[in-house]
mmCIF file of C-alpha atoms in Angstrom:
data_model
loop_
_atom_site.group_PDB
_atom_site.id
_atom_site.type_symbol
_atom_site.label_atom_id
_atom_site.label_comp_id
_atom_site.label_asym_id
_atom_site.label_seq_id
_atom_site.Cartn_x
_atom_site.Cartn_y
_atom_site.Cartn_z
ATOM 1 C CA MET A 65 -4.058 5.479 32.115
ATOM 2 C CA THR A 66 -3.400 4.585 35.760
ATOM 3 C CA THR A 67 -1.649 6.880 38.212
ATOM 4 C CA ASN A 68 1.404 4.616 38.207
ATOM 5 C CA GLU A 69 1.569 4.685 34.387
ATOM 6 C CA ALA A 70 1.308 8.482 34.364
ATOM 7 C CA ARG A 71 4.133 8.703 36.867
ATOM 8 C CA THR A 72 6.249 6.341 34.781
ATOM 9 C CA ARG A 73 5.769 8.407 31.597
ATOM 10 C CA ALA A 74 6.198 11.817 33.202
ATOM 11 C CA PRO A 75 9.760 13.234 33.168
ATOM 12 C CA ARG A 76 11.284 13.109 36.611
ATOM 13 C CA GLY A 77 14.460 14.016 38.432
ATOM 14 C CA PRO A 78 17.450 15.612 36.661
ATOM 15 C CA TYR A 79 15.899 15.110 33.206
ATOM 16 C CA ALA A 80 12.747 17.008 34.135
ATOM 17 C CA LYS A 81 14.796 19.831 35.675
ATOM 18 C CA SER A 82 17.035 19.996 32.601
ATOM 19 C CA LYS A 83 14.038 20.072 30.277
ATOM 20 C CA ALA A 84 12.410 22.830 32.323
ATOM 21 C CA ARG A 85 15.620 24.866 32.359
ATOM 22 C CA ARG A 86 16.030 24.508 28.590
ATOM 23 C CA GLU A 87 12.469 25.726 28.101
ATOM 24 C CA SER A 88 13.052 28.724 30.368
ATOM 25 C CA ILE A 89 16.189 29.632 28.410
ATOM 26 C CA VAL A 90 14.352 29.404 25.069
ATOM 27 C CA LEU A 91 11.548 31.615 26.378
ATOM 28 C CA ALA A 92 14.024 34.158 27.659
ATOM 29 C CA ALA A 93 15.913 34.107 24.364
ATOM 30 C CA HIS A 94 12.629 34.634 22.527
ATOM 31 C CA GLU A 95 12.047 37.826 24.529
ATOM 32 C CA VAL A 96 15.610 39.058 24.035
ATOM 33 C CA PHE A 97 15.769 38.350 20.288
ATOM 34 C CA ALA A 98 12.268 39.789 19.726
ATOM 35 C CA ALA A 99 13.246 43.017 21.494
ATOM 36 C CA GLN A 100 16.872 43.405 20.331
ATOM 37 C CA GLY A 101 17.338 41.124 17.333
ATOM 38 C CA TYR A 102 19.876 38.302 17.039
ATOM 39 C CA ARG A 103 22.847 40.538 16.384
ATOM 40 C CA SER A 104 22.271 42.865 19.351
ATOM 41 C CA GLY A 105 20.777 40.412 21.807
ATOM 42 C CA SER A 106 23.586 38.670 23.644
ATOM 43 C CA LEU A 107 23.877 35.360 25.426
ATOM 44 C CA GLN A 108 24.605 37.354 28.555
ATOM 45 C CA ASP A 109 21.239 39.112 28.182
ATOM 46 C CA VAL A 110 19.545 35.730 28.011
ATOM 47 C CA ALA A 111 21.545 34.363 30.927
ATOM 48 C CA ASP A 112 20.641 37.409 33.034
ATOM 49 C CA ALA A 113 16.954 36.929 32.201
ATOM 50 C CA VAL A 114 16.941 33.383 33.584
ATOM 51 C CA GLY A 115 19.296 34.127 36.514
ATOM 52 C CA MET A 116 22.243 32.008 35.486
ATOM 53 C CA SER A 117 25.789 32.465 34.278
ATOM 54 C CA GLN A 118 26.640 32.507 30.580
ATOM 55 C CA THR A 119 28.859 29.457 31.193
ATOM 56 C CA SER A 120 25.893 27.536 32.605
ATOM 57 C CA LEU A 121 23.722 28.600 29.685
ATOM 58 C CA LEU A 122 26.285 27.201 27.248
ATOM 59 C CA HIS A 123 25.891 23.844 28.956
ATOM 60 C CA TYR A 124 22.337 23.679 27.517
ATOM 61 C CA PHE A 125 23.001 25.485 24.224
ATOM 62 C CA PRO A 126 26.655 25.271 23.082
ATOM 63 C CA SER A 127 26.379 28.352 20.822
ATOM 64 C CA LYS A 128 24.253 31.375 20.164
ATOM 65 C CA ARG A 129 23.301 29.820 16.814
ATOM 66 C CA ASP A 130 21.982 26.688 18.577
ATOM 67 C CA LEU A 131 19.858 28.887 20.822
ATOM 68 C CA LEU A 132 18.491 30.847 17.891
ATOM 69 C CA LEU A 133 17.419 27.683 16.050
ATOM 70 C CA ALA A 134 15.796 26.388 19.249
ATOM 71 C CA VAL A 135 13.826 29.622 19.501
ATOM 72 C CA LEU A 136 12.698 29.444 15.894
ATOM 73 C CA ASN A 137 11.650 25.815 16.255
ATOM 74 C CA TRP A 138 9.752 26.693 19.442
ATOM 75 C CA ARG A 139 7.944 29.441 17.522
ATOM 76 C CA ASP A 140 6.830 26.937 14.900
ATOM 77 C CA THR A 141 5.361 24.635 17.516
ATOM 78 C CA VAL A 142 3.348 27.568 18.925
ATOM 79 C CA THR A 143 2.129 29.198 15.728
ATOM 80 C CA GLY A 144 1.997 26.486 13.038
ATOM 81 C CA ASP A 145 2.201 27.387 9.351
ATOM 82 C CA GLY A 146 -1.136 29.072 8.731
ATOM 83 C CA GLY A 147 -2.493 26.303 6.521
ATOM 84 C CA PRO A 148 -5.838 24.486 6.930
ATOM 85 C CA ARG A 149 -5.865 22.053 9.844
ATOM 86 C CA ASP A 150 -8.484 19.714 8.396
ATOM 87 C CA PRO A 151 -10.369 19.199 5.099
ATOM 88 C CA GLU A 152 -13.319 21.228 6.368
ATOM 89 C CA GLU A 153 -11.299 24.381 7.007
ATOM 90 C CA THR A 154 -10.845 26.675 4.020
ATOM 91 C CA LEU A 155 -7.648 28.561 3.194
ATOM 92 C CA ALA A 156 -9.211 31.874 4.148
ATOM 93 C CA GLU A 157 -10.455 30.499 7.473
ATOM 94 C CA ALA A 158 -7.029 29.077 8.262
ATOM 95 C CA VAL A 159 -5.179 32.263 7.461
ATOM 96 C CA ILE A 160 -7.543 34.433 9.490
ATOM 97 C CA ARG A 161 -7.466 32.008 12.442
ATOM 98 C CA GLN A 162 -3.678 32.045 12.409
ATOM 99 C CA ALA A 163 -3.441 35.818 12.125
ATOM 100 C CA ARG A 164 -5.798 36.261 15.079
ATOM 101 C CA PHE A 165 -3.951 33.678 17.140
ATOM 102 C CA ASN A 166 -0.546 35.197 16.505
ATOM 103 C CA GLU A 167 -1.734 38.494 17.959
ATOM 104 C CA THR A 168 -2.426 36.754 21.254
ATOM 105 C CA VAL A 169 1.076 35.300 21.737
ATOM 106 C CA PRO A 170 3.326 37.968 23.298
ATOM 107 C CA GLY A 171 6.411 38.717 21.227
ATOM 108 C CA VAL A 172 5.851 36.061 18.544
ATOM 109 C CA ILE A 173 5.195 38.554 15.742
ATOM 110 C CA GLU A 174 8.061 40.758 16.879
ATOM 111 C CA LEU A 175 10.413 37.802 16.907
ATOM 112 C CA TYR A 176 9.448 36.671 13.412
ATOM 113 C CA THR A 177 9.610 40.154 11.882
ATOM 114 C CA VAL A 178 12.917 41.135 13.442
ATOM 115 C CA LEU A 179 14.714 37.866 12.743
ATOM 116 C CA CYS A 180 13.308 37.538 9.217
ATOM 117 C CA ALA A 181 14.625 40.993 8.338
ATOM 118 C CA GLU A 182 18.000 40.237 9.869
ATOM 119 C CA SER A 183 18.287 36.911 8.047
ATOM 120 C CA VAL A 184 18.931 38.593 4.682
ATOM 121 C CA THR A 185 22.244 39.932 6.041
ATOM 122 C CA ALA A 186 25.529 38.137 5.388
ATOM 123 C CA ASN A 187 26.200 34.913 7.333
ATOM 124 C CA HIS A 188 23.075 35.154 9.444
ATOM 125 C CA PRO A 189 22.442 31.723 11.074
ATOM 126 C CA GLY A 190 18.686 32.019 10.522
ATOM 127 C CA ARG A 191 18.896 32.422 6.734
ATOM 128 C CA ASP A 192 18.437 28.742 5.927
ATOM 129 C CA TYR A 193 15.499 28.528 8.315
ATOM 130 C CA PHE A 194 13.641 31.411 6.679
ATOM 131 C CA THR A 195 14.527 30.293 3.173
ATOM 132 C CA GLN A 196 13.095 26.856 3.850
ATOM 133 C CA ARG A 197 10.092 28.328 5.649
ATOM 134 C CA TYR A 198 9.209 30.491 2.675
ATOM 135 C CA GLU A 199 9.614 27.573 0.315
ATOM 136 C CA GLY A 200 7.325 25.467 2.456
ATOM 137 C CA LEU A 201 4.713 28.195 2.740
ATOM 138 C CA ARG A 202 4.702 28.797 -0.999
ATOM 139 C CA ARG A 203 4.218 25.092 -1.656
ATOM 140 C CA SER A 204 1.423 24.877 0.886
ATOM 141 C CA TYR A 205 -0.469 27.910 -0.418
ATOM 142 C CA LEU A 206 0.146 26.853 -4.001
ATOM 143 C CA ARG A 207 -1.614 23.571 -3.299
ATOM 144 C CA SER A 208 -4.542 25.418 -1.790
ATOM 145 C CA PHE A 209 -4.852 27.921 -4.635
ATOM 146 C CA SER A 210 -4.421 25.192 -7.256
ATOM 147 C CA ALA A 211 -7.203 23.165 -5.639
ATOM 148 C CA LEU A 212 -9.444 26.248 -5.746
ATOM 149 C CA ALA A 213 -8.543 26.741 -9.431
ATOM 150 C CA GLU A 214 -9.570 23.146 -10.189
ATOM 151 C CA GLU A 215 -12.922 23.828 -8.456
ATOM 152 C CA GLY A 216 -13.425 26.904 -10.611
ATOM 153 C CA ARG A 217 -13.221 29.164 -7.582
ATOM 154 C CA LEU A 218 -10.234 31.327 -8.469
ATOM 155 C CA ARG A 219 -11.063 34.546 -10.292
ATOM 156 C CA PRO A 220 -10.040 34.640 -13.977
ATOM 157 C CA GLY A 221 -6.402 35.607 -14.480
ATOM 158 C CA VAL A 222 -5.219 34.637 -10.986
ATOM 159 C CA ASN A 223 -2.005 32.631 -11.096
ATOM 160 C CA PRO A 224 -1.878 30.187 -8.103
ATOM 161 C CA GLU A 225 1.927 30.370 -7.787
ATOM 162 C CA ARG A 226 2.032 34.168 -7.765
ATOM 163 C CA ALA A 227 -0.991 34.295 -5.457
ATOM 164 C CA ALA A 228 0.867 32.098 -2.987
ATOM 165 C CA ALA A 229 3.944 34.327 -2.935
ATOM 166 C CA SER A 230 1.808 37.452 -2.737
ATOM 167 C CA LEU A 231 -0.142 36.130 0.250
ATOM 168 C CA ILE A 232 3.081 35.631 2.163
ATOM 169 C CA ALA A 233 4.362 39.074 1.161
ATOM 170 C CA LEU A 234 1.138 40.719 2.252
ATOM 171 C CA TRP A 235 1.092 38.883 5.551
ATOM 172 C CA ASP A 236 4.664 39.844 6.407
ATOM 173 C CA GLY A 237 4.053 43.464 5.445
ATOM 174 C CA ILE A 238 0.805 43.714 7.369
ATOM 175 C CA GLN A 239 2.548 42.284 10.428
ATOM 176 C CA THR A 240 5.158 45.042 10.279
ATOM 177 C CA GLN A 241 2.474 47.728 10.027
ATOM 178 C CA TRP A 242 0.548 46.112 12.888
ATOM 179 C CA LEU A 243 3.663 46.216 15.073
ATOM 180 C CA MET A 244 4.015 49.949 14.362
ATOM 181 C CA ASP A 245 0.349 50.759 14.994
ATOM 182 C CA PRO A 246 -1.773 47.822 16.255
ATOM 183 C CA GLU A 247 -4.763 50.038 16.944
ATOM 184 C CA SER A 248 -5.043 51.118 13.300
ATOM 185 C CA VAL A 249 -4.149 47.931 11.405
ATOM 186 C CA ASP A 250 -6.357 44.821 11.424
ATOM 187 C CA MET A 251 -4.162 42.060 10.042
ATOM 188 C CA ALA A 252 -6.834 39.414 9.745
ATOM 189 C CA GLU A 253 -9.283 41.656 7.892
ATOM 190 C CA CYS A 254 -6.594 42.869 5.485
ATOM 191 C CA LEU A 255 -5.819 39.252 4.696
ATOM 192 C CA ARG A 256 -9.475 38.434 4.361
ATOM 193 C CA ASP A 257 -9.969 41.311 1.878
ATOM 194 C CA TYR A 258 -7.058 40.078 -0.241
ATOM 195 C CA LEU A 259 -8.338 36.523 -0.383
ATOM 196 C CA GLN A 260 -11.815 37.697 -1.283
ATOM 197 C CA LEU A 261 -10.317 39.443 -4.300
ATOM 198 C CA LEU A 262 -8.882 36.127 -5.499
ATOM 199 C CA ILE A 263 -11.420 33.508 -4.426
ATOM 200 C CA LEU A 264 -14.941 33.311 -5.776
ATOM 201 C CA PRO A 265 -17.697 32.616 -3.251
ATOM 202 C CA GLU A 266 -19.202 29.110 -3.187
#
């Protein structure tokens, strides 16, 4: 790519400034919602964090719900879904890689844990997001466990569908314990131990 082509493709002017401002608002909202939750964290808190008025913030995100969904979508682009990235990566390797990576992103586990817990309450705008996320994760892990079963690598009596749901439940629970006491809880190793109970070695 030539220098001129790069300049042509790169966002410039008002669009670039608008994009950068939207990103700064999403990052600020991530910090506010992770620390205070969606219910308690206010638009004014977010506006204060980026040094703008609430009215100006609403120019970029017309409602608090819009901002929440933007934060959740941003989280997905950062963390992924914990599934294998290529045919060579095993389910266990993918899960452990993701768990280790999540620990390195400030606030991302807090955000997920707080908002997921809140989403079970009445009329929470994140409920559909988490419902669909869990459905997608169960399908993804079910495919992986089913493939292992076809290879004869699941231990006798392991049900792929229940194993998929249980993996998600364990991961969410381990994350909560890690948030309470990160020095005592090793998320990745707990997940590794669980998967070793289900999956036979090659």
